[in-house]
CSV table of C-alpha atoms in Angstrom, one decimal:
chain,number,residue,atom,x,y,z
A,1109,MET,CA,108.7,-31.8,-33.7
A,1110,ILE,CA,109.8,-30.3,-30.4
A,1111,PHE,CA,113.4,-30.5,-31.5
A,1112,LYS,CA,112.6,-28.8,-34.8
A,1113,ILE,CA,110.9,-25.9,-33.0
A,1114,ILE,CA,113.9,-25.6,-30.6
A,1115,PHE,CA,116.2,-25.7,-33.6
A,1116,ILE,CA,114.3,-23.0,-35.5
A,1117,GLY,CA,114.2,-20.9,-32.3
A,1118,ILE,CA,118.0,-21.1,-31.9
A,1119,LEU,CA,118.4,-20.1,-35.6
A,1120,LEU,CA,116.1,-17.1,-35.1
A,1121,LEU,CA,118.0,-16.1,-32.0
A,1122,ILE,CA,121.4,-16.4,-33.7
A,1123,GLY,CA,120.0,-14.4,-36.7
A,1124,PHE,CA,118.7,-11.7,-34.3
A,1125,ILE,CA,122.1,-11.5,-32.5
A,1126,ILE,CA,124.0,-11.2,-35.9
A,1127,LEU,CA,121.6,-8.5,-37.1
A,1128,SER,CA,121.9,-6.6,-33.9
A,1129,LEU,CA,125.7,-6.7,-34.1
A,1130,ILE,CA,125.7,-5.5,-37.7
A,1131,VAL,CA,123.4,-2.6,-36.8
A,1132,PHE,CA,125.4,-1.8,-33.7
A,1133,ASN,CA,128.7,-1.8,-35.6
A,1134,LYS,CA,127.3,0.3,-38.4
A,1135,ASP,CA,126.0,2.8,-35.8
A,1136,VAL,CA,129.4,2.9,-34.1
A,1137,GLU,CA,131.2,3.3,-37.4
A,1138,LYS,CA,128.9,6.1,-38.4
A,1139,LYS,CA,129.5,7.9,-35.0
A,1140,MET,CA,133.3,7.4,-35.4
A,1141,GLN,CA,133.2,8.8,-38.9
A,1142,ASN,CA,131.3,11.9,-37.7
A,1143,ARG,CA,132.9,12.4,-34.3
A,1144,GLU,CA,135.1,15.2,-33.2
A,1145,ASN,CA,138.6,14.4,-32.0
A,1146,ILE,CA,139.7,14.8,-28.4
A,1147,GLU,CA,141.6,18.1,-28.4
A,1148,TYR,CA,142.3,18.6,-24.8
A,1149,ILE,CA,142.1,16.9,-21.4
A,1150,LYS,CA,140.5,18.8,-18.5
A,1151,PHE,CA,139.3,17.4,-15.2
A,1152,SER,CA,138.8,18.2,-11.5
A,1153,SER,CA,138.8,15.0,-9.7
A,1154,LYS,CA,140.4,12.7,-7.1
A,1155,THR,CA,143.0,9.9,-7.4
A,1156,ILE,CA,141.7,6.4,-6.7
A,1157,PHE,CA,143.4,6.9,-3.3
A,1158,ASN,CA,141.1,9.9,-2.6
A,1159,LYS,CA,143.6,12.7,-3.1
A,1160,ASP,CA,142.4,15.9,-4.8
A,1161,ILE,CA,143.8,16.4,-8.3
A,1162,ASP,CA,143.0,18.4,-11.4
A,1163,SER,CA,144.3,19.1,-14.8
A,1164,SER,CA,146.7,21.8,-13.5
A,1165,ILE,CA,149.0,18.8,-12.8
A,1166,PHE,CA,149.9,19.0,-16.5
A,1167,SER,CA,151.8,22.3,-15.8
A,1168,GLN,CA,154.4,20.3,-13.8
A,1169,ASN,CA,155.7,18.7,-17.0
A,1170,LYS,CA,156.5,19.7,-20.6
A,1171,PHE,CA,154.1,17.1,-21.7
A,1172,THR,CA,152.1,14.2,-20.2
A,1173,MET,CA,151.1,10.8,-21.5
A,1174,VAL,CA,147.4,10.3,-20.6
A,1175,ASN,CA,146.2,6.7,-20.6
A,1176,ILE,CA,142.4,6.2,-20.5
A,1177,TRP,CA,141.8,2.6,-19.4
A,1178,GLY,CA,139.2,0.4,-17.6
A,1179,THR,CA,139.5,-2.2,-14.9
A,1180,TYR,CA,137.5,-4.6,-17.1
A,1181,CYS,CA,140.0,-4.4,-20.0
A,1182,SER,CA,142.7,-7.1,-19.7
A,1183,SER,CA,144.9,-5.5,-22.4
A,1184,CYS,CA,144.7,-2.2,-20.6
A,1185,VAL,CA,145.9,-3.8,-17.4
A,1186,LYS,CA,148.6,-5.7,-19.2
A,1187,GLU,CA,150.3,-2.6,-20.4
A,1188,LEU,CA,150.3,-0.7,-17.1
A,1189,PRO,CA,153.8,-2.0,-16.1
A,1190,ASP,CA,155.2,-0.7,-19.4
A,1191,LEU,CA,153.7,2.7,-18.6
A,1192,GLN,CA,155.2,2.7,-15.2
A,1193,GLU,CA,158.6,2.0,-16.7
A,1194,ILE,CA,158.1,4.8,-19.2
A,1195,TYR,CA,157.2,7.1,-16.3
A,1196,ASP,CA,160.3,6.1,-14.3
A,1197,GLU,CA,162.6,6.5,-17.3
A,1198,PHE,CA,161.3,9.8,-18.7
A,1199,LYS,CA,160.3,11.8,-15.6
A,1200,SER,CA,163.8,13.3,-15.5
A,1201,TYR,CA,163.0,14.8,-18.9
A,1202,ASN,CA,159.8,16.4,-17.6
A,1203,VAL,CA,157.5,13.8,-19.2
A,1204,GLY,CA,154.6,12.8,-17.0
A,1205,VAL,CA,152.1,9.9,-17.1
A,1206,LEU,CA,148.5,10.0,-15.9
A,1207,GLY,CA,145.8,7.3,-15.9
A,1208,ILE,CA,142.1,8.0,-16.1
A,1209,VAL,CA,140.0,5.0,-15.0
A,1210,SER,CA,137.0,5.2,-17.4
A,1211,ASP,CA,134.7,2.9,-15.4
A,1212,LEU,CA,135.2,4.9,-12.2
A,1213,LYS,CA,132.9,7.8,-12.8
A,1214,ILE,CA,133.4,9.9,-9.6
A,1215,ASP,CA,129.6,10.5,-9.2
A,1216,SER,CA,128.4,6.9,-9.8
A,1217,TYR,CA,131.1,4.4,-9.3
A,1218,LYS,CA,130.7,1.0,-7.6
A,1219,GLU,CA,132.8,0.2,-4.5
A,1220,LYS,CA,133.8,-3.2,-6.0
A,1221,ASP,CA,135.1,-1.4,-9.1
A,1222,LEU,CA,137.2,1.0,-6.9
A,1223,LYS,CA,138.6,-2.0,-5.0
A,1224,LYS,CA,139.4,-3.7,-8.2
A,1225,ALA,CA,141.2,-0.6,-9.5
A,1226,ILE,CA,143.2,-0.2,-6.3
A,1227,THR,CA,144.2,-3.9,-6.4
A,1228,ILE,CA,145.4,-3.7,-10.0
A,1229,ILE,CA,147.4,-0.6,-9.3
A,1230,GLU,CA,149.0,-2.1,-6.1
A,1231,GLU,CA,149.7,-5.5,-7.7
A,1232,ASN,CA,151.5,-3.8,-10.6
A,1233,ASN,CA,153.4,-1.3,-8.4
A,1234,ILE,CA,152.0,1.7,-10.3
A,1235,ASN,CA,152.9,5.0,-8.7
A,1236,TYR,CA,151.9,7.6,-11.3
A,1237,PRO,CA,148.5,9.2,-10.6
A,1238,ASN,CA,145.3,7.3,-11.6
A,1239,VAL,CA,142.1,9.3,-11.3
A,1240,PHE,CA,138.4,9.0,-11.3
A,1241,ALA,CA,136.6,10.1,-14.5
A,1242,ASP,CA,134.8,13.3,-13.4
A,1243,SER,CA,131.8,14.8,-15.0
A,1244,THR,CA,133.8,17.4,-16.9
A,1245,PHE,CA,135.9,14.7,-18.6
A,1246,VAL,CA,132.9,12.3,-19.2
A,1247,GLU,CA,130.8,15.1,-20.7
A,1248,TYR,CA,133.6,16.2,-23.1
A,1249,ALA,CA,134.7,12.7,-24.0
A,1250,THR,CA,131.2,11.5,-24.9
A,1251,GLY,CA,131.0,11.0,-28.6
A,1252,LYS,CA,134.8,11.3,-28.9
A,1253,LEU,CA,136.1,8.3,-27.0
A,1254,PHE,CA,135.2,4.9,-28.4
A,1255,VAL,CA,138.1,2.6,-27.6
A,1256,ILE,CA,139.7,1.5,-24.4
A,1257,PRO,CA,142.6,2.0,-23.9
A,1258,THR,CA,143.0,5.3,-25.6
A,1259,THR,CA,146.3,7.2,-25.0
A,1260,VAL,CA,146.9,10.8,-25.8
A,1261,PHE,CA,149.8,13.2,-25.2
A,1262,VAL,CA,149.0,16.7,-23.8
A,1263,ASP,CA,151.2,19.7,-23.4
A,1264,ASN,CA,151.5,21.6,-20.1
A,1265,LYS,CA,148.1,23.2,-20.6
A,1266,GLY,CA,146.3,20.0,-21.4
A,1267,ASN,CA,146.1,20.4,-25.1
A,1268,VAL,CA,146.5,17.2,-27.2
A,1269,ILE,CA,149.7,17.0,-29.2
A,1270,GLY,CA,150.7,14.3,-31.6
A,1271,GLU,CA,148.6,11.3,-32.5
A,1272,ILE,CA,145.7,9.8,-30.6
A,1273,ILE,CA,146.4,6.1,-29.9
A,1274,GLU,CA,143.3,3.9,-29.8
A,1275,SER,CA,145.0,0.6,-29.1
A,1276,VAL,CA,147.6,-1.1,-26.9
A,1277,CYS,CA,151.1,-0.3,-28.0
A,1278,SER,CA,154.4,-1.9,-27.0
A,1279,LYS,CA,156.8,0.0,-24.7
A,1280,GLU,CA,159.1,0.5,-27.7
A,1281,GLU,CA,156.3,2.0,-29.8
A,1282,TYR,CA,155.4,4.5,-27.0
A,1283,ILE,CA,159.0,5.4,-26.6
A,1284,ASP,CA,159.3,6.2,-30.4
A,1285,ILE,CA,156.3,8.5,-30.1
A,1286,ILE,CA,157.8,10.2,-27.0
A,1287,LYS,CA,161.1,10.6,-28.9
A,1288,ASN,CA,159.3,12.2,-31.8
A,1289,ILE,CA,157.5,14.7,-29.6
A,1290,LEU,CA,160.8,15.5,-27.9
A,1291,ALA,CA,162.6,16.0,-31.2
A,1292,ASN,CA,159.8,18.1,-32.7
A,1293,ASN,CA,159.2,20.4,-29.7
A,1294,THR,CA,161.3,23.5,-29.9
A,1295,ASP,CA,161.5,23.6,-26.1
A,1296,PHE,CA,163.3,20.3,-26.2
A,1297,LYS,CA,165.5,20.7,-29.2
A,1298,VAL,CA,168.2,22.5,-27.4
A,1299,LYS,CA,168.3,20.3,-24.3
A,1300,TYR,CA,167.3,16.9,-25.8
A,1301,ASN,CA,168.5,16.9,-29.4
A,1302,ASN,CA,171.0,14.2,-28.4
A,1303,LEU,CA,168.5,12.0,-26.6
A,1304,SER,CA,169.1,8.4,-27.5
A,1305,CYS,CA,166.9,5.5,-26.4
A,1306,SER,CA,167.9,1.8,-26.8
A,1307,ILE,CA,165.4,-1.0,-27.6
A,1308,ASP,CA,165.1,-1.8,-23.9
A,1309,GLY,CA,163.9,1.7,-23.2
A,1310,LYS,CA,167.0,3.0,-21.5
A,1311,CYS,CA,167.6,6.6,-22.5
A,1312,GLU,CA,170.7,8.8,-22.3
A,1313,ILE,CA,172.0,12.1,-23.7
A,1314,LYS,CA,174.8,11.5,-26.2
A,1315,ARG,CA,177.8,13.7,-25.5
Protein backbone atom coordinates (compact mmCIF):
# COMPACT_ATOMS: atom_id res chain seq x y z
CA MET A 1 0.00 0.00 0.00
CA ILE A 2 2.81 2.38 0.93
CA PHE A 3 4.63 1.61 -2.31
CA LYS A 4 1.43 2.26 -4.26
CA ILE A 5 1.03 5.68 -2.61
CA ILE A 6 4.69 6.50 -3.31
CA PHE A 7 4.29 5.38 -6.93
CA ILE A 8 1.18 7.53 -7.40
CA GLY A 9 2.99 10.45 -5.79
CA ILE A 10 5.91 10.07 -8.20
CA LEU A 11 3.55 9.93 -11.18
CA LEU A 12 1.78 13.08 -9.99
CA LEU A 13 5.11 14.86 -9.54
CA ILE A 14 6.27 13.84 -13.01
CA GLY A 15 2.95 14.98 -14.45
CA PHE A 16 3.25 18.33 -12.68
CA ILE A 17 6.81 18.83 -14.00
CA ILE A 18 5.77 17.96 -17.57
CA LEU A 19 2.77 20.30 -17.38
CA SER A 20 4.95 23.09 -15.98
CA LEU A 21 7.46 22.66 -18.79
CA ILE A 22 4.70 22.75 -21.41
CA VAL A 23 3.24 25.94 -19.93
CA PHE A 24 6.71 27.48 -19.59
CA ASN A 25 7.69 26.64 -23.17
CA LYS A 26 4.42 28.01 -24.52
CA ASP A 27 4.93 31.20 -22.51
CA VAL A 28 8.48 31.61 -23.81
CA GLU A 29 7.34 30.82 -27.36
CA LYS A 30 4.59 33.43 -27.11
CA LYS A 31 7.03 36.03 -25.76
CA MET A 32 9.52 35.24 -28.54
CA GLN A 33 6.83 35.59 -31.19
CA ASN A 34 5.78 38.98 -29.84
CA ARG A 35 9.20 40.27 -28.90
CA GLU A 36 11.08 43.18 -30.39
CA ASN A 37 14.47 42.53 -31.93
CA ILE A 38 17.68 43.89 -30.49
CA GLU A 39 18.37 46.93 -32.64
CA TYR A 40 21.38 48.39 -30.87
CA ILE A 41 23.86 47.76 -28.06
CA LYS A 42 24.44 50.52 -25.54
CA PHE A 43 26.18 50.29 -22.19
CA SER A 44 28.28 52.17 -19.63
CA SER A 45 30.04 49.58 -17.56
CA LYS A 46 33.34 48.04 -16.49
CA THR A 47 35.38 45.17 -17.83
CA ILE A 48 35.58 42.14 -15.57
CA PHE A 49 39.06 43.46 -14.68
CA ASN A 50 37.48 46.66 -13.35
CA LYS A 51 38.35 49.06 -16.18
CA ASP A 52 35.78 51.66 -17.21
CA ILE A 53 34.26 51.01 -20.62
CA ASP A 54 31.19 52.10 -22.56
CA SER A 55 29.65 51.66 -25.98
CA SER A 56 31.79 54.46 -27.43
CA ILE A 57 34.36 51.67 -27.90
CA PHE A 58 32.40 50.72 -31.03
CA SER A 59 33.64 53.89 -32.73
CA GLN A 60 37.16 52.40 -32.78
CA ASN A 61 36.12 49.85 -35.42
CA LYS A 62 34.05 49.70 -38.58
CA PHE A 63 31.95 47.05 -36.89
CA THR A 64 32.11 44.87 -33.78
CA MET A 65 31.08 41.31 -33.03
CA VAL A 66 29.22 41.36 -29.68
CA ASN A 67 28.95 37.99 -27.95
CA ILE A 68 26.48 37.81 -25.05
CA TRP A 69 27.40 34.79 -22.96
CA GLY A 70 27.21 33.32 -19.45
CA THR A 71 29.69 31.60 -17.17
CA TYR A 72 27.14 28.81 -16.58
CA CYS A 73 26.88 28.06 -20.32
CA SER A 74 29.38 25.38 -21.35
CA SER A 75 28.78 25.88 -25.08
CA CYS A 76 29.40 29.62 -24.62
CA VAL A 77 32.73 28.94 -22.94
CA LYS A 78 33.69 26.39 -25.58
CA GLU A 79 33.45 28.92 -28.42
CA LEU A 80 35.49 31.66 -26.71
CA PRO A 81 38.84 30.50 -28.19
CA ASP A 82 37.31 30.71 -31.68
CA LEU A 83 36.18 34.27 -30.97
CA GLN A 84 39.68 35.15 -29.80
CA GLU A 85 41.14 33.78 -33.04
CA ILE A 86 38.60 35.80 -35.03
CA TYR A 87 39.57 38.90 -33.05
CA ASP A 88 43.28 38.32 -33.74
CA GLU A 89 42.77 37.65 -37.44
CA PHE A 90 40.33 40.47 -38.24
CA LYS A 91 41.44 43.35 -36.01
CA SER A 92 43.69 44.63 -38.78
CA TYR A 93 40.48 45.02 -40.84
CA ASN A 94 38.94 47.20 -38.10
CA VAL A 95 36.66 44.42 -36.90
CA GLY A 96 36.31 44.27 -33.11
CA VAL A 97 35.03 41.65 -30.68
CA LEU A 98 33.35 42.36 -27.34
CA GLY A 99 31.88 40.00 -24.75
CA ILE A 100 28.99 40.84 -22.41
CA VAL A 101 28.80 38.44 -19.46
CA SER A 102 25.05 38.12 -18.93
CA ASP A 103 25.20 36.67 -15.41
CA LEU A 104 27.48 39.45 -14.16
CA LYS A 105 25.00 42.26 -13.63
CA ILE A 106 27.11 45.15 -12.42
CA ASP A 107 24.73 46.10 -9.60
CA SER A 108 24.05 42.61 -8.25
CA TYR A 109 26.74 40.12 -9.20
CA LYS A 110 28.16 37.45 -6.90
CA GLU A 111 31.88 37.44 -6.21
CA LYS A 112 32.12 33.73 -7.02
CA ASP A 113 30.61 34.38 -10.47
CA LEU A 114 33.14 37.14 -11.14
CA LYS A 115 36.00 34.85 -10.11
CA LYS A 116 34.60 32.15 -12.39
CA ALA A 117 34.43 34.58 -15.32
CA ILE A 118 38.00 35.76 -14.74
CA THR A 119 39.22 32.15 -14.54
CA ILE A 120 37.46 31.28 -17.81
CA ILE A 121 38.92 34.32 -19.57
CA GLU A 122 42.45 33.69 -18.28
CA GLU A 123 42.46 29.94 -18.94
CA ASN A 124 41.37 30.52 -22.53
CA ASN A 125 43.81 33.42 -23.09
CA ILE A 126 41.04 35.82 -24.06
CA ASN A 127 42.23 39.41 -24.46
CA TYR A 128 39.31 41.15 -26.15
CA PRO A 129 37.13 43.12 -23.69
CA ASN A 130 34.51 41.29 -21.61
CA VAL A 131 32.19 43.51 -19.62
CA PHE A 132 29.60 43.45 -16.86
CA ALA A 133 25.97 43.72 -17.99
CA ASP A 134 24.99 47.19 -16.78
CA SER A 135 21.46 48.39 -16.03
CA THR A 136 21.12 50.14 -19.41
CA PHE A 137 21.85 46.94 -21.30
CA VAL A 138 19.78 44.71 -18.97
CA GLU A 139 16.74 46.98 -19.16
CA TYR A 140 16.90 47.19 -22.94
CA ALA A 141 17.57 43.47 -23.46
CA THR A 142 14.72 42.30 -21.23
CA GLY A 143 12.05 40.79 -23.46
CA LYS A 144 14.45 40.76 -26.42
CA LEU A 145 17.19 38.39 -25.28
CA PHE A 146 16.11 34.78 -24.72
CA VAL A 147 19.06 32.63 -25.71
CA ILE A 148 22.64 32.39 -24.44
CA PRO A 149 24.88 32.76 -26.34
CA THR A 150 23.49 35.45 -28.59
CA THR A 151 25.85 37.16 -31.00
CA VAL A 152 25.15 40.37 -32.88
CA PHE A 153 27.22 42.61 -35.11
CA VAL A 154 27.05 46.36 -34.58
CA ASP A 155 28.37 49.30 -36.58
CA ASN A 156 30.59 52.02 -35.16
CA LYS A 157 27.56 53.64 -33.52
CA GLY A 158 26.32 50.44 -31.86
CA ASN A 159 23.45 49.78 -34.28
CA VAL A 160 22.86 46.11 -35.08
CA ILE A 161 23.74 45.12 -38.63
CA GLY A 162 23.19 41.75 -40.25
CA GLU A 163 21.57 38.78 -38.59
CA ILE A 164 21.14 38.05 -34.88
CA ILE A 165 22.65 34.67 -34.01
CA GLU A 166 20.95 32.79 -31.18
CA SER A 167 23.20 29.76 -31.06
CA VAL A 168 26.80 28.64 -31.11
CA CYS A 169 28.41 28.86 -34.53
CA SER A 170 31.65 27.40 -35.81
CA LYS A 171 34.56 29.70 -36.50
CA GLU A 172 34.04 29.18 -40.22
CA GLU A 173 30.36 30.18 -39.97
CA TYR A 174 31.26 33.36 -38.11
CA ILE A 175 33.92 34.17 -40.71
CA ASP A 176 31.37 33.73 -43.51
CA ILE A 177 29.09 36.24 -41.76
CA ILE A 178 31.96 38.68 -41.29
CA LYS A 179 32.96 38.33 -44.95
CA ASN A 180 29.37 39.04 -46.02
CA ILE A 181 29.29 42.19 -43.89
CA LEU A 182 32.64 43.28 -45.32
CA ALA A 183 31.46 42.61 -48.87
CA ASN A 184 28.14 44.42 -48.47
CA ASN A 185 29.45 47.47 -46.63
CA THR A 186 30.29 50.27 -49.06
CA ASP A 187 33.05 51.49 -46.75
CA PHE A 188 34.78 48.14 -47.21
CA LYS A 189 34.11 47.46 -50.87
CA VAL A 190 36.98 49.60 -52.10
CA LYS A 191 39.52 48.38 -49.56
CA TYR A 192 38.40 44.81 -48.96
CA ASN A 193 36.70 43.65 -52.13
CA ASN A 194 39.58 41.20 -52.65
CA LEU A 195 39.47 39.80 -49.13
CA SER A 196 39.82 36.03 -49.19
CA CYS A 197 39.53 33.71 -46.17
CA SER A 198 40.58 30.06 -46.20
CA ILE A 199 38.77 27.29 -44.30
CA ASP A 200 41.24 27.61 -41.41
CA GLY A 201 40.33 31.25 -40.97
CA LYS A 202 43.49 32.80 -42.42
CA CYS A 203 42.63 35.89 -44.42
CA GLU A 204 44.52 37.84 -47.05
CA ILE A 205 43.96 40.46 -49.71
CA LYS A 206 44.28 38.98 -53.19
CA ARG A 207 46.43 41.12 -55.44
